[in-house]
Structure formats: C-alpha cells, structure tokens
Amino acid sequence: MAEQPDHGTQQRMPSMDNGKSPQTIAAANGIGSDAQYGAVTPPIHLSTTYRFPGFEKPGPYDYSRTANPTRDLLADTLAQLEGGAGAVVTATGMAAVSLLLAMLDPGDLIVAPHDCYGGTHRLLSMRAAKGHFDVAFVDLNEAAGFAEALRRGPALILIETPSNPLMRITDIAKLAEQGKAAGARIAVDNTFLSPALQQPLALGADFVIHSTTKYLNGHSDVVGGAVIAAHTQDLNHLKEWANAMGLTGSPFDAYLTLRGLRTLFPRLEYQQRTAFAVADFLDRHPCVETVHYPGLPSHPGHAIAERQQRGFGAMLSFNIKGGADGARRFVEAVKVFTLAESLGGIESLVAHPVTMTHASMGIEARRAAGIDDSLLRLSIGLEGERDLLMDLDQALRTVAPLLGRSSV
Ligand code: PLP
C-alpha cells in the first residue's frame, strides 16, 4: 500500500472549512453557480468528451470517465460533508470498495469485520482467494482477536459501523488510534448513517466509503458509490485508479444523487425519529426475541454510538420468535413494509439477511457473525409512524400459532 502521509494536517470539517453548516452544504453546494445562463439548479453535463481549445491544450475536462463536471459537483459536496480532501464518485457501492482495495499490494493484510455487508465479505474473500491480498475477518469489538490481527501488521482496517445487519457499533477513534500505531490505514463504510450522522475522518479514519444507493440518494432509484479521502496524496491515487479501472459513476446518476442529497438532513431526522418509535415498539412486543438498535439504552454499543454519532439512524434489525418459520410468516404478512434488498430510501423495507443480503456469505461465516434465520432487518422510510407500527403488529401476530398460542 502507498506510504502513509502526515496524518491530521489535511483534515477538514465542513463547518471549519468555509463556515457553512453541513445542512447548507447538502442543500446548496453549487446552487446558482452556472456561469452560462445563471441556472439556479446546476445543469447536468452528459457529454462524454470535451473540445480541446488547441493542439496539446486540453481544457479543464477532456473525457467523462476521467472527470465530469456533474460528477465533480457531487464529489465536492460529499467531500465537504465528510470533511475530506476530496472524493471519487463510483458506479456502485461495491465499485467504491473495489477502488479502495486497489490501494493494496499482494501480501498486504486487510482486517475486516466478521459481520460486514455480505457483498463486501464476498468481494474480499474472492480477491483474497486469487492472492490479491490477505484478509482476516475478525470481531472488531473483541479486544484479544483484534490485538492478534494487529500483530500481523495489517495495511488496512475496514470498519463498518453500525454493521449490516446486526447494528454492532465499533469505536472508530479507539480502533483508528490502535490501528495507526500498528502502521495500518483506516477505512470506514459510513453507508448506514451518512455524514449527516457520523464523520469518521474527524475520528481518525483515512478513508470513508459509501454506497450512495442508500441514504445519500435516498430514493431507491440510483445505484452508486463514493470513496472520500482525508489526504490529498491518497485522493490522487484513488483518482488515478478509478480512471484506470473505469469504475467512475455516470453523470446522470450523479445528478440524481445530488438531487436526493439536497434533502438528506430532513429525511434522516424524520426517519430516525420513526425508527426509534419502531425499535421501542418491537422491544416490548411479545413476538420479538431481541431488537438491535443502537438508540436503545440496552444496546451494547449505545454509549459509543451516543458519543461518536449525531443520531442513531433509521436502520434496525430484530430476531423474531418462531425462527425461520416466524420470519417467513412475518415477511408474507407485511403490507406497508416491502420485502426487498437495499435500504436508506423513502420507503420502508424489510429484508431477511440469511436468504437475501447475506446469502453469499455462507452458513459458517454467518454463524460466526451471529446472523441467523430469525433475523429481520428494517429500513425505516418516511411513511406515517402509526401505519408502520400497525403493520408490524399485525405481521408479528401471525407468528402466534408457532408459539403455541391462538393470539397474542
Ligand atoms: N456497503 C454497505 C454497508 C451496504 O449495505 C452495501 C449494499 O447494500 C454496499 C456497501 C454495496 O453497495 P452497492 O449495492 O451500491 O454496490
């Protein structure tokens, strides 16, 4: 992996950088900046190629795989929100993970959470099997196992907090300090919270990755990703690799994602308020075994989440009573929630990780991570709280016969 730059000198917090609050950056970055016609909403630039003003004289843009004004505006907005030196916008969230992995050399070790997103787990496993690098999946919250992984001298530590789907919380600042002392770089997948609720670079991370498919776009109509780098030297490497591998995002997707990003703060504020009510409701429901939501004081990561996040987010999961049969009955009974992959949109979704998002992980890895048949993951949208609670209640009650009761 590339040499470590001088940490801390190039980190930017949005509010310190230009005096604007993050809400203003999300809502208004680039607004009214069109020099040609004075368009308030920044125009979309779909052209794949750009005229050279003269022989051996490229303009600011030459070819859209390399750079594009619409994509650059999204990248700039994300970099400001995360407090980074800059960002590369990619075609998908997995392309963002792939781009990060391009920074590794054969023989480098990446330490990743044992309960990370199934697609990330699959990609790391497949590339490690090809000898591109070594991977160690560890429980980042288990001190002895993490210390053992650090002794192996990892080049990169990947953190996913809250984790998908178990909502485990990792102390970013603590792990970043320990990881850096061992010579590792730190990357955080911030997909579940977005920079509205968590800024990993300010806590010591070197990279933030996103599936912008989720909260940043927020409308379940664009697949995209981004890597934000804390340091200019890393950013330049990422841009070089993104161009070489051809995994940059399309301008049209960047335009739509920027449009979704304008409402990130109010969406999340509303969604997380409802998520709290849902978690509280499930926590008291007789058909629910365990609720995984960091906003509940009983959650093992509650105190860390309270310290490192600006809110508890709108994702949660729970174990339903009745095991796999209970889960099946529940997903077949919901009417307001939709059974679907993905998260972070305006609509409420339910997913069954074992058969959906984490199916590719394999039973052994899922068992080690604590993901079983009874686990259901909820992404809370913008519907009315009452409708969501009533839907959950009627779907949960279908489990009663499995518990030896006619009703609950
Ligand atoms: N990271 C996390 C935490 C995710 O949940 C996902 C997708 O669900 C990804 C990365 C991959 O993103 P994409 O589906 O946009 O490729």
GROMACS .gro file of C-alpha atoms in nm, residues 7 11-14 78-84 157-162 170-177 180 185-210 216 228-231 307-310:
model
   62
    7HIS     CA    1  -0.187   1.246   0.940
   11GLN     CA    2  -0.843   1.703   0.753
   12ARG     CA    3  -1.131   1.940   0.702
   13MET     CA    4  -1.453   1.973   0.893
   14PRO     CA    5  -1.727   2.136   0.687
   78LEU     CA    6  -1.962   1.462  -0.036
   79ALA     CA    7  -1.603   1.561   0.045
   80GLN     CA    8  -1.721   1.876   0.222
   81LEU     CA    9  -1.984   1.683   0.418
   82GLU     CA   10  -1.733   1.418   0.526
   83GLY     CA   11  -1.457   1.673   0.589
   84GLY     CA   12  -1.218   1.512   0.338
  157ILE     CA   13  -0.852  -0.194   0.863
  158LEU     CA   14  -1.208  -0.176   0.735
  159ILE     CA   15  -1.474  -0.071   0.982
  160GLU     CA   16  -1.849  -0.085   0.923
  161THR     CA   17  -2.041   0.090   1.199
  162PRO     CA   18  -2.326   0.035   1.258
  170THR     CA   19  -1.737   0.000   1.664
  171ASP     CA   20  -1.542   0.271   1.844
  172ILE     CA   21  -1.381   0.441   1.542
  173ALA     CA   22  -1.145   0.671   1.735
  174LYS     CA   23  -1.014   0.387   1.953
  175LEU     CA   24  -0.955   0.146   1.665
  176ALA     CA   25  -0.805   0.420   1.448
  177GLU     CA   26  -0.554   0.501   1.720
  180LYS     CA   27  -0.236   0.356   1.318
  185ARG     CA   28  -0.468   0.278   0.737
  186ILE     CA   29  -0.831   0.304   0.842
  187ALA     CA   30  -1.137   0.295   0.618
  188VAL     CA   31  -1.495   0.328   0.741
  189ASP     CA   32  -1.807   0.225   0.549
  190ASN     CA   33  -2.043   0.508   0.651
  191THR     CA   34  -2.338   0.388   0.442
  192PHE     CA   35  -2.574   0.322   0.734
  193LEU     CA   36  -2.552   0.671   0.884
  194SER     CA   37  -2.422   0.910   0.615
  195PRO     CA   38  -2.218   1.221   0.703
  196ALA     CA   39  -2.536   1.375   0.845
  197LEU     CA   40  -2.496   1.149   1.149
  198GLN     CA   41  -2.131   1.040   1.156
  199GLN     CA   42  -1.800   1.179   1.028
  200PRO     CA   43  -1.534   0.905   1.051
  201LEU     CA   44  -1.249   1.123   0.916
  202ALA     CA   45  -1.282   1.354   1.216
  203LEU     CA   46  -1.245   1.042   1.435
  204GLY     CA   47  -0.914   0.946   1.273
  205ALA     CA   48  -1.012   0.746   0.962
  206ASP     CA   49  -0.818   0.789   0.636
  207PHE     CA   50  -1.100   0.688   0.403
  208VAL     CA   51  -1.478   0.684   0.407
  209ILE     CA   52  -1.669   0.465   0.166
  210HIS     CA   53  -2.036   0.487   0.075
  216LEU     CA   54  -2.728   0.982   0.016
  228ILE     CA   55  -1.373   1.009   0.034
  229ALA     CA   56  -1.005   1.050   0.124
  230ALA     CA   57  -0.872   1.251   0.417
  231HIS     CA   58  -0.542   1.320   0.242
  307ARG     CA   59  -2.058   0.970   2.165
  308GLN     CA   60  -1.949   0.921   1.802
  309GLN     CA   61  -2.280   0.969   1.616
  310ARG     CA   62  -2.514   1.265   1.589
   0.00000   0.00000   0.00000
